[in-house]
Coordinates of C-alpha atoms and ligand atoms in Angstrom, one line a residue:
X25 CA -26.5 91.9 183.2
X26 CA -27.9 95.3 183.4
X27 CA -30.9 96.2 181.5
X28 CA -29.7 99.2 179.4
X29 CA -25.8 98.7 179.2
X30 CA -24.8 98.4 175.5
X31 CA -23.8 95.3 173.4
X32 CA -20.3 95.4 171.8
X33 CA -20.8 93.7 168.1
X34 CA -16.8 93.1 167.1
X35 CA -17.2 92.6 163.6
X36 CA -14.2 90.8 161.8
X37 CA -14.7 88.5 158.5
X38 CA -18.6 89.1 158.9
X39 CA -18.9 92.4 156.7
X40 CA -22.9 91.6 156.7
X41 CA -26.3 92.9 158.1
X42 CA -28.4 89.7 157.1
X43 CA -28.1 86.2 158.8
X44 CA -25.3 87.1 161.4
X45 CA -26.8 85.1 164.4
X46 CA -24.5 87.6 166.7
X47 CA -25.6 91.1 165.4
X48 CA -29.3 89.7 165.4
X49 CA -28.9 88.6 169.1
X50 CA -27.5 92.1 170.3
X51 CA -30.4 93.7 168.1
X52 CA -33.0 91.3 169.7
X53 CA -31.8 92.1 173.4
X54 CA -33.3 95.6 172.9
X55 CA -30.5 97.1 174.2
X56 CA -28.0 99.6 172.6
X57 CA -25.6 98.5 170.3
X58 CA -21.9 99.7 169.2
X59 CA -20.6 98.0 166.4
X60 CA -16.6 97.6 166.2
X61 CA -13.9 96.9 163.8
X62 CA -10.3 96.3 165.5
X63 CA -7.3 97.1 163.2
X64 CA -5.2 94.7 164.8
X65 CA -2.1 92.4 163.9
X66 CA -3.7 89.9 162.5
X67 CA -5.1 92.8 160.0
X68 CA -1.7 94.3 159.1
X69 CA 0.0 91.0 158.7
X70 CA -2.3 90.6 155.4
X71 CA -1.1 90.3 152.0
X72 CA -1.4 93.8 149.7
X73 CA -4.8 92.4 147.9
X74 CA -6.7 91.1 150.7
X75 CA -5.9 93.7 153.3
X76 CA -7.0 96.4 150.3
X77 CA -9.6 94.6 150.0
X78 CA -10.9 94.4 153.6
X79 CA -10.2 97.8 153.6
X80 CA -12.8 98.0 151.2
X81 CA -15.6 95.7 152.7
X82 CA -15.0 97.8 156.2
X83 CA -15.9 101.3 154.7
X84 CA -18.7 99.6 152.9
X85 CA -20.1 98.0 156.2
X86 CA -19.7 101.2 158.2
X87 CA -22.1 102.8 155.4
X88 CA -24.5 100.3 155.4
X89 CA -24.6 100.9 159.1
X90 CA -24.9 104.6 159.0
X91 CA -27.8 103.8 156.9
X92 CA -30.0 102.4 159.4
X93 CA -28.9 104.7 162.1
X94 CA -25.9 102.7 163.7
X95 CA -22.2 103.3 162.8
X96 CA -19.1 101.5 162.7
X97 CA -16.4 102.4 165.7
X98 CA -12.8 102.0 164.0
X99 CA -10.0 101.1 166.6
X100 CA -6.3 100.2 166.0
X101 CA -4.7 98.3 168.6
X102 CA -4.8 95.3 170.5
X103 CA -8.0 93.4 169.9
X104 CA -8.3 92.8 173.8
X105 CA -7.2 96.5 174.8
X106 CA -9.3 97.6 172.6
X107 CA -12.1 95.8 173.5
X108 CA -11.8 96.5 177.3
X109 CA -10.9 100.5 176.9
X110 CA -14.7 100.1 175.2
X111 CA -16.2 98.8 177.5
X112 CA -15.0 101.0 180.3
X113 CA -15.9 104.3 177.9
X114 CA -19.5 102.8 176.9
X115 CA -20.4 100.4 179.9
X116 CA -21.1 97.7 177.6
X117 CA -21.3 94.1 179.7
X118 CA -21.4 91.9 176.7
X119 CA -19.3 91.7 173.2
X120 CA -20.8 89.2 170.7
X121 CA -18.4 87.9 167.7
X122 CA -19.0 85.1 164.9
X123 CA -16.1 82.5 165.5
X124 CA -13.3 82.5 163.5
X125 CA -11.1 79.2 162.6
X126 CA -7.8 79.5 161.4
X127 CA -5.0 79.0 163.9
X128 CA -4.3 82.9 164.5
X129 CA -7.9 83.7 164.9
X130 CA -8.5 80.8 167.1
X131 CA -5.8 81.8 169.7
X132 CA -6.7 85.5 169.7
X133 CA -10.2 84.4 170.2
X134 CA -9.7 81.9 173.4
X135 CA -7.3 84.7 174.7
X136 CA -9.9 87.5 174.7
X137 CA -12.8 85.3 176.0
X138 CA -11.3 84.4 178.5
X139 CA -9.6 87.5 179.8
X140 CA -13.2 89.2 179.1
X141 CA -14.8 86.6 181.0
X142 CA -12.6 86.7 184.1
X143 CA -13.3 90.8 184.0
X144 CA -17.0 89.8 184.7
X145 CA -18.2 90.5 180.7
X146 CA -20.1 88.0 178.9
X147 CA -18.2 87.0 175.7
X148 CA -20.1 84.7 173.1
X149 CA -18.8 83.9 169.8
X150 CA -21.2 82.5 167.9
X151 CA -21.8 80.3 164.7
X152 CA -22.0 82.5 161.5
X153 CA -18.9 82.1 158.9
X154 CA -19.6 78.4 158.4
X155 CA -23.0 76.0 158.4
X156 CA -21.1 72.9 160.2
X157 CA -18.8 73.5 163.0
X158 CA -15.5 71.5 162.7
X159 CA -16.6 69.5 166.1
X160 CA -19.8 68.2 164.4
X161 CA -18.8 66.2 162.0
X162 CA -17.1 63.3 163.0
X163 CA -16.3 59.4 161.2
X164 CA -18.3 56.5 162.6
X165 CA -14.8 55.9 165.1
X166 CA -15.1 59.9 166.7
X167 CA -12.4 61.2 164.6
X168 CA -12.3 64.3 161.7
X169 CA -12.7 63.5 157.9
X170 CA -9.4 63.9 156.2
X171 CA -11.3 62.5 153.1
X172 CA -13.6 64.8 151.3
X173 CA -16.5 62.4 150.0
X174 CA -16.9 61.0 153.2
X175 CA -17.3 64.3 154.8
X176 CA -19.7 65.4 152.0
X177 CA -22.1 62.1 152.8
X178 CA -21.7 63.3 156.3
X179 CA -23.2 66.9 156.0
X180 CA -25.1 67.0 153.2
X181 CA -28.4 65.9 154.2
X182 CA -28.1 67.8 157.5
X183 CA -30.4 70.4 158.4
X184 CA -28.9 73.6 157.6
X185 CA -31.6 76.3 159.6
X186 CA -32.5 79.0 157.2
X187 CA -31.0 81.8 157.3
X188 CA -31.6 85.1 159.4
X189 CA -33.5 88.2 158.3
X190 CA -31.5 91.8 157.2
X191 CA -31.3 94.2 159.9
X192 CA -33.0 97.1 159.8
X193 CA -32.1 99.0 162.6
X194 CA -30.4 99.3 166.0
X195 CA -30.6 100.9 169.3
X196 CA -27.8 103.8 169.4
X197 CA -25.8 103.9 172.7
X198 CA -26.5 107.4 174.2
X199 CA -23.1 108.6 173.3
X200 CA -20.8 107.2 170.5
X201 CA -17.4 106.2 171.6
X202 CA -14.8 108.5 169.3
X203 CA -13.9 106.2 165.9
X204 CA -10.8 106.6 164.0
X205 CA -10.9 107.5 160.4
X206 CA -10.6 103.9 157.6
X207 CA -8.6 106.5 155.6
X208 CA -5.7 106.6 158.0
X209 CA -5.6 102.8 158.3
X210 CA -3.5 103.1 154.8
X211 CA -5.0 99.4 154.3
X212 CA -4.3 99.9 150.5
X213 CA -1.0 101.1 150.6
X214 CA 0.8 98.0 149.8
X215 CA -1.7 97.8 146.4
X216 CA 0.0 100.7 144.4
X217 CA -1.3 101.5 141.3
X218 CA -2.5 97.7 140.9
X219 CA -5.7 99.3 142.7
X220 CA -7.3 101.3 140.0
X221 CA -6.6 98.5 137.9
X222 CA -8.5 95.9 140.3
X223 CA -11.2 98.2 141.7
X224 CA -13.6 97.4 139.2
X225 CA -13.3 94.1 139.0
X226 CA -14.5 93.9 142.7
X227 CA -18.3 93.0 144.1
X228 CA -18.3 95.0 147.0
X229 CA -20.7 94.4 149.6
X230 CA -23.4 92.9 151.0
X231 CA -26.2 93.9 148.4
X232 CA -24.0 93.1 144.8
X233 CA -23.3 90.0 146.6
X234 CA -27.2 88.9 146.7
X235 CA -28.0 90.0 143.8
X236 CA -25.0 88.4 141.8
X237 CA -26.4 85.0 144.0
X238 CA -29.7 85.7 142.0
X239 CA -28.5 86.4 139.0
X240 CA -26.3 83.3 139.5
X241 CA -29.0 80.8 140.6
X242 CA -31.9 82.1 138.1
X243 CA -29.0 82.1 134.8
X244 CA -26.1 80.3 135.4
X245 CA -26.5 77.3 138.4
X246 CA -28.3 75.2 135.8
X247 CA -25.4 74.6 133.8
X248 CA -22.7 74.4 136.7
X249 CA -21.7 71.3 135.8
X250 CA -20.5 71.5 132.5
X251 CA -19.3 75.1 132.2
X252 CA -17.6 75.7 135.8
X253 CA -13.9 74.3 134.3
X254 CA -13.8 76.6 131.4
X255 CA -12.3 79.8 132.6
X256 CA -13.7 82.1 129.6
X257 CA -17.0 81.2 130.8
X258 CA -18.9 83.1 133.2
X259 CA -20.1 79.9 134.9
X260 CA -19.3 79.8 138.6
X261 CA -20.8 82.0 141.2
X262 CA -17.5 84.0 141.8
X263 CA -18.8 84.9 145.6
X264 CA -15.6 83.6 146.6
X265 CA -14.6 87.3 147.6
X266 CA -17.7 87.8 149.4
X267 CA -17.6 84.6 151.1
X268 CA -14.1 85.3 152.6
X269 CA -15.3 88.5 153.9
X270 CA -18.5 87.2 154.9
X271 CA -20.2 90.3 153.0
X272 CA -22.5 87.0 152.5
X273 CA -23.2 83.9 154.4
X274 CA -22.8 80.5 153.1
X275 CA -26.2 79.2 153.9
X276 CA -27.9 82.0 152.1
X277 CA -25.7 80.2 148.6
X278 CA -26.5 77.0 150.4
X279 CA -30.5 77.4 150.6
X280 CA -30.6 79.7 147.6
X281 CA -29.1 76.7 145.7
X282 CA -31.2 74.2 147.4
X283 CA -34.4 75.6 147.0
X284 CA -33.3 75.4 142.9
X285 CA -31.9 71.8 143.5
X286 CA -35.4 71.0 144.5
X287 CA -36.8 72.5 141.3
X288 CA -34.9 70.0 139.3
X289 CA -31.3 71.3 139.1
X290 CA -28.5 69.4 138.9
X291 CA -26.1 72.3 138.8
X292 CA -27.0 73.5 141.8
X293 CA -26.6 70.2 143.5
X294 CA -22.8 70.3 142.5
X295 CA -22.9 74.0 143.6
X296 CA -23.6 72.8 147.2
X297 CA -21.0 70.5 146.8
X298 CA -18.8 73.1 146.5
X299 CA -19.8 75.1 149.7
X300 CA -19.2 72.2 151.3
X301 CA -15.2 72.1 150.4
X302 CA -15.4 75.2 152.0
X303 CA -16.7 73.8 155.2
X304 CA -14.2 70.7 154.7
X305 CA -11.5 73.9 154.6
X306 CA -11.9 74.6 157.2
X307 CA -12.6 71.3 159.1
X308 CA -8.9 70.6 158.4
X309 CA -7.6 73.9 159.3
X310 CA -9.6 73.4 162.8
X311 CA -8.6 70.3 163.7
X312 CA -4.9 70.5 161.8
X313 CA -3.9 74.1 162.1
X314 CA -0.6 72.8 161.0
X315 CA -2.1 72.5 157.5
X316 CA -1.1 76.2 157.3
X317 CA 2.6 76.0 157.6
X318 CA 3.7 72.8 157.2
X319 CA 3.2 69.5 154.7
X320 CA -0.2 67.8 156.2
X321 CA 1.9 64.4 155.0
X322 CA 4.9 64.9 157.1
X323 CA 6.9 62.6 154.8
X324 CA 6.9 65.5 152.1
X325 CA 9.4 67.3 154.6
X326 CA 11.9 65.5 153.2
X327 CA 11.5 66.4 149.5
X328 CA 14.1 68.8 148.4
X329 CA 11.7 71.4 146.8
X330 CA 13.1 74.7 145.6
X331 CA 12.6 77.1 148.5
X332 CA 14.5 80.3 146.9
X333 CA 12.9 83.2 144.9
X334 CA 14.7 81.9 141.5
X335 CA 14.0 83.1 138.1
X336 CA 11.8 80.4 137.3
X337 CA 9.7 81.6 140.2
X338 CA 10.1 84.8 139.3
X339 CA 9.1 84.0 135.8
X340 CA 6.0 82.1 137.5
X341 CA 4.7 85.2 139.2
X342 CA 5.1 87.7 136.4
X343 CA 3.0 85.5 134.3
X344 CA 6.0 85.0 131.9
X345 CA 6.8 81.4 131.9
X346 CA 6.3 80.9 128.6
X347 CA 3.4 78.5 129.2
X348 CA -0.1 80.2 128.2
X349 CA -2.3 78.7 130.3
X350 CA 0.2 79.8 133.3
X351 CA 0.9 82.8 132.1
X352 CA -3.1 83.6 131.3
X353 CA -4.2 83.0 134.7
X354 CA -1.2 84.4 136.8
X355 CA -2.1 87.6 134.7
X356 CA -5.5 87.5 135.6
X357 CA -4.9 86.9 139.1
X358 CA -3.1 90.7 139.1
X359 CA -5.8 92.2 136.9
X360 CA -8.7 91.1 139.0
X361 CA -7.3 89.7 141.9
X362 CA -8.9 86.4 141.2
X363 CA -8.3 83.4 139.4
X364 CA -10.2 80.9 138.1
X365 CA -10.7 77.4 140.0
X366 CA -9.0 75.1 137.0
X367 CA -6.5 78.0 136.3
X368 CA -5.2 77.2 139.7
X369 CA -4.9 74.0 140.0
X370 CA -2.8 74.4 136.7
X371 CA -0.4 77.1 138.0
X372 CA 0.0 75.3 141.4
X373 CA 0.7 71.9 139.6
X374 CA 3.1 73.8 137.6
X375 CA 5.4 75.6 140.3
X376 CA 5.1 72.9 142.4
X377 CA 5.9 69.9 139.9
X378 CA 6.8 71.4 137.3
X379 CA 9.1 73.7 138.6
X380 CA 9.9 71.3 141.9
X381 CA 9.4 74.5 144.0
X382 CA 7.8 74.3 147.7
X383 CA 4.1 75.0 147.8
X384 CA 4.9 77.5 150.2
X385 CA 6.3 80.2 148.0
X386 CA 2.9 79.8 146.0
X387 CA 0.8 80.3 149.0
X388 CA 2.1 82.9 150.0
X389 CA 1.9 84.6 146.7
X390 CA -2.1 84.2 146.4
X391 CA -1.8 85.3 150.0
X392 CA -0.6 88.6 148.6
X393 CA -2.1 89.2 145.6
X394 CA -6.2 87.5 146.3
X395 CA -9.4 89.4 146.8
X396 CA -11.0 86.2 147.7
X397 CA -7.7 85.0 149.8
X398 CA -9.6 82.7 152.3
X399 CA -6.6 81.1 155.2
X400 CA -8.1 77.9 154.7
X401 CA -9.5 76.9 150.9
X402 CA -5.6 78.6 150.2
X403 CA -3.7 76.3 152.3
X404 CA -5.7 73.1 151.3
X405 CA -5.8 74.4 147.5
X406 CA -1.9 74.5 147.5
X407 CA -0.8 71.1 149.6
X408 CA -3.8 69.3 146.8
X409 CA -1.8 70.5 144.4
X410 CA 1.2 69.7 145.5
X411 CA 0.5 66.5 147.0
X412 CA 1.3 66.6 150.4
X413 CA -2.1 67.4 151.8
X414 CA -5.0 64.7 153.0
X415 CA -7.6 64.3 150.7
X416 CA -4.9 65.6 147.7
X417 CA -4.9 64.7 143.7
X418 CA -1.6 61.6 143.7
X419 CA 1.5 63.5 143.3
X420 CA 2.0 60.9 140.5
X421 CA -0.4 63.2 138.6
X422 CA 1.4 66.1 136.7
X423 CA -1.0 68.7 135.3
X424 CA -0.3 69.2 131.7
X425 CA -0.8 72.9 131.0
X426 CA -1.0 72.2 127.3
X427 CA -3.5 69.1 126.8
X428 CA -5.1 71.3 129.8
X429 CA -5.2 74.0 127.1
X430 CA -7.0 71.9 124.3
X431 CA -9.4 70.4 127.0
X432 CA -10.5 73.6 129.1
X433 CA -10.0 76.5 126.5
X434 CA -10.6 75.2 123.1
X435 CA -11.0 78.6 121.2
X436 CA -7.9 80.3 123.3
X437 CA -10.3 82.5 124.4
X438 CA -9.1 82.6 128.1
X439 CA -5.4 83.2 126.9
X440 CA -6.5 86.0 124.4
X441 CA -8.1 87.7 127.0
X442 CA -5.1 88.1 129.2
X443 CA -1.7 88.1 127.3
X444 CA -0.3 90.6 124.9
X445 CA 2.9 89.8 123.9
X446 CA 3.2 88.8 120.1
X447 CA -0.7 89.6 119.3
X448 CA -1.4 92.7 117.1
X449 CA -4.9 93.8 118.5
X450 CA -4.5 92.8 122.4
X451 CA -7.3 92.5 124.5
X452 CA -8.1 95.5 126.5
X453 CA -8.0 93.1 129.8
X454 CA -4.4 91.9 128.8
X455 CA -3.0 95.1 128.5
X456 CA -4.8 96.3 132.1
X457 CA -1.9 93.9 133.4
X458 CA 0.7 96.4 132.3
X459 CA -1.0 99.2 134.0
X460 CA -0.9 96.9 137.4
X461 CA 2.7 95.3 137.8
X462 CA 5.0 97.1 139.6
X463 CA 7.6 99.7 137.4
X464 CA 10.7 97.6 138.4
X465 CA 9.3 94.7 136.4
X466 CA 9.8 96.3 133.4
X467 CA 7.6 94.4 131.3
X468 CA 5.9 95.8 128.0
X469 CA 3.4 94.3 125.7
X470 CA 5.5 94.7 122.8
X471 CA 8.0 92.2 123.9
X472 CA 8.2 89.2 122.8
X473 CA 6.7 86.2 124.3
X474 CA 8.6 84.3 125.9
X475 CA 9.6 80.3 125.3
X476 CA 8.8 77.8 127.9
X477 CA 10.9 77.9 131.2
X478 CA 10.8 74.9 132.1
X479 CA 8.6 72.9 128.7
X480 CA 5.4 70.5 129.8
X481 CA 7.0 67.4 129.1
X482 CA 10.7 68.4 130.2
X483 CA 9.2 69.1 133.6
X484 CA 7.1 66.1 133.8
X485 CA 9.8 63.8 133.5
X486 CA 12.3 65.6 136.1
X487 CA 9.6 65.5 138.2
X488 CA 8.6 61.8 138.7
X489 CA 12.4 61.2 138.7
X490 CA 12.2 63.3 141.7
X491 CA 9.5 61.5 143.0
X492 CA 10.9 58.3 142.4
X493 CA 14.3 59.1 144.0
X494 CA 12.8 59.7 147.1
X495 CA 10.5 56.6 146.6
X496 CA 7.2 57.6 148.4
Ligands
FAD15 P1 -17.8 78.5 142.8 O1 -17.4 77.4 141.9 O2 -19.0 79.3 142.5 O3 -18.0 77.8 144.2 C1 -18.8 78.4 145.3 C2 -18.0 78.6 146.5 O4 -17.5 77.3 147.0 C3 -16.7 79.4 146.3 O5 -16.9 80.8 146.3 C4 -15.8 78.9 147.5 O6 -16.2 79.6 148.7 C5 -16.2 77.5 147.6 N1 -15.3 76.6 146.9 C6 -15.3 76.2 145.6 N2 -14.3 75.4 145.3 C7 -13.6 75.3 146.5 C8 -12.4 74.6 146.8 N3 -11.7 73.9 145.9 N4 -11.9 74.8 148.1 C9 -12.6 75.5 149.0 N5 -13.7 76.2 148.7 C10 -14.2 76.1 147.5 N6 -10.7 79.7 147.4 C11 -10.9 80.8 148.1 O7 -12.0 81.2 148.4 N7 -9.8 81.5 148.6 C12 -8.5 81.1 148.4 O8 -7.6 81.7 148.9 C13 -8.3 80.0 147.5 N8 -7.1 79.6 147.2 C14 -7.0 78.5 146.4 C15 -5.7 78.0 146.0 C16 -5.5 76.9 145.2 C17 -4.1 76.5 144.8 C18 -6.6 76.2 144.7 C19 -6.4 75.1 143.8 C20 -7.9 76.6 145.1 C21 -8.1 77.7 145.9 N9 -9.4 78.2 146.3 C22 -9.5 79.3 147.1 C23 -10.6 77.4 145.9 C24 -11.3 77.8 144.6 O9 -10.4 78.0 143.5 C25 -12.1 79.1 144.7 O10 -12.9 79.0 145.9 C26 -13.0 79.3 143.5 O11 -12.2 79.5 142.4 C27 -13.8 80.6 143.7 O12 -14.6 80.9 142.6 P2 -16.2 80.9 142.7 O13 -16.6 81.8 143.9 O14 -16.7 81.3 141.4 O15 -16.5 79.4 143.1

């Protein structure tokens, strides 16, 4: 390895200059570093919100960059052309990456080390968007947990090592290889006017993620436990966006949350808890990429779920199924590209039992429309709702958006907040919805509201008689 050649940094779903083991072991070599970002398939197969929102994170890195006297290199292409026309131009001899997990990632990843490594380049991935790597944790027999408490006996008392320190600057190469410009990448495109309306509902960045971790831990962790299923509440960390992108790192929440749990808190016990359904994400997703694409409990296959793009599914995604807890979070999903943790469960229970329709269709619509769109917590999210995943809630067990209702938003406070219909002073946040939809909807707040599609009873019953026709 020669002394001086430069260290190619290929940043992906790592948007961060604190505790990123790879970018601190190029800095620590001494030697120059070029930090990338490849525009490549896997990029513009993403749905409108999370590729918008990537768009976003990028720009914001390359700044943070700038500031300490580095840059961000911008390529389109082929993530192992790309990486090789680099290091001809620069002379680079190593390219350093945090690892990636999903199926996609994984094979682009064993594809380009190994091509880099048979050209003579060193090519480490390294450990960075997780705290456990899916090969650690094994059962007492050497198998993966497909159960989550198990898993969360298994990992948390392990050691997580703290985490890294910020970067403050790196060596330049002695001439920039040319960068193309974020603008042109279009990566908003698909987001049409829905991104003024989302825009400032976002935490961009590495710096409103920490301090929204502080805020979080000093006012809000205490009471995790009993305020985290209410939706009006602000009472969960909502660094689900950050995580995804990596803008932070989940042993920063995890140690910031300990060192709290250690003061006394409960809350922030639970919190960890939490982080570590992340890692059990994407322990499944590792081990059974399949979780993905296809029912983890291949029995499901043979359920006849609605697969077509129907009007009650239409009426699902629009936020106008005439059930208010539905219809309140499938709005606020469009306003702010989130949605609440309880709120999904509800609207996935409902298309998928209520409305018999495949989990699929629901996926793929978070996939489209979620800042915080994350490959794994979404697949495993939708098949525990529906039933059909490992460690999922009994399909036996229907939701019931209403009693949900009296339970989780006493005051209405949630549904005020986001639908307009039939109210004479909306909320300013349920009208923002109209601003975001797409024209061809057609949709106004002075129509009427509409009655239940598909009621919460009615749909109960048809769907245990489904279930019990196919007799699981
Ligand atoms: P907090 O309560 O503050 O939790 C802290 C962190 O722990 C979260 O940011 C998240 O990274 C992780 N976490 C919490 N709950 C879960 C969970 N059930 N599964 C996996 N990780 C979890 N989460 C995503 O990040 N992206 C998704 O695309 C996604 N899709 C989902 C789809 C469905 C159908 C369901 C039921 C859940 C989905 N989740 C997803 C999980 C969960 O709803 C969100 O992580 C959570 O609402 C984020 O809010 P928060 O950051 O305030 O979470």
């Amino acid at each position: 390895m020669a002394e001086h050649s430069p260290i190619i940094v290929w940043f992906r779903r790592d948007l961060r200059l604190s505790d990123h083991p790879a970018l601190w072991a190029a800095m620590s070599s001494g030697r120059p570093v070029v930090p990338v970002f490849i525009r490549d398939g896997l990029v513009d197969g993403l749905g409108a919100a999370p590729k918008w929102r990537l768009g976003l994170g990028v720009g914001h890195l390359a700044e943070s960059l700038e500031a300490i006297g580095s840059k961000l290199v911008l390529r389109s292409g082929d993530a192992l052309t790309i990486l090789k026309a680099l290091i001809e131009e620069t002379g680079a001899d190593t390219v350093l990456w945090s690892r990636a997990y999903d199926p996609e990632s994984v094979k682009r990843d064993k594809d380009v080390k190994s091509a880099l490594k048979e050209a003579g380049i060193d090519a480490q991935s390294h450990l960075g968007h997780l705290m456990f790597e899916p090969w650690t944790v094994e059962t007492g027999q050497g198998g993966f947990y497909k159960v989550f408490t198990p898993f969360w006996k298994s990992v948390r008392g392990r050691d997580v090592p703290e985490p890294l320190g910020q970067i403050s600057s790196l060596t330049a190469p002695q001439e920039w290889p040319e960068t193309e410009k974020l603008e042109d990448w279009g990566l908003g495109a698909a987001m049409r006017r829905g991104a003024d309306v989302v825009r400032p509902f976002v935490r961009l960045g590495e710096d409103a993620a920490q301090d929204r971790l502080a805020h979080f831990i000093e006012n809000i962790v205490d009471d995790y436990d009993t305020k985290r299923d209410l939706p009006s509440e602000d009472g969960t960390s909502c660094l689900s966006e950050n995580l995804a992108l990596g803008e932070i790192s989940p042993r920063q929440c995890w140690h910031a949350a300990m060192r709290r749990m250690n003061e006394g808190s409960k809350g922030a016990e639970t919190f960890m808890k939490e982080l570590a359904w992340r890692e059990f994400a994407y322990h499944l997703i590792w081990h059974t990429p399949r979780i993905a694409t296809d029912n983890w409990r291949e029995e499901w296959s043979a359920f006849p779920w609605n697969e077509k793009e129907n009007a009650e599914v239409t009426a699902w995604k629009q936020g106008r199924t005439g059930i208010q807890f539905v219809d309140a979070a499938m709005r606020e999903l469009y306003v702010t590209g989130r949605m609440h943790n309880r709120a999904r469960m509800i609207v996935a229970s409902y298309l998928t039992k209520h409305l018999l329709t495949h989990w699929k269709i629901g996926l793929e619509w978070f996939e489209d429309c979620l800042i915080d769109w994350d490959p794994a917590a979404n697949a495993m999210g939708w098949q525990w709702s529906a039933g059909s995943g490992p460690d999922a809630t009994p399909y036996f067990r229907v939701f019931n958006p209403v009693t949900q209702l009296d339970k989780f938003d006493k005051q209405r406070s949630y549904v005020s907040r986001w639908i307009a219909e039939g109210r004479s002073n909306p909320h300013k946040d349920a009208l923002k919805y109209f601003d975001a939809i797409p024209l061809s909807w057609d949709l106004s707040p002075k129509n009427d509201y509409p009655k239940p599609i598909v009621t919460a009873d009615a749909g109960r019953e048809r769907a245990l008689d489904a279930y019990e026709a196919r007799d699981f």
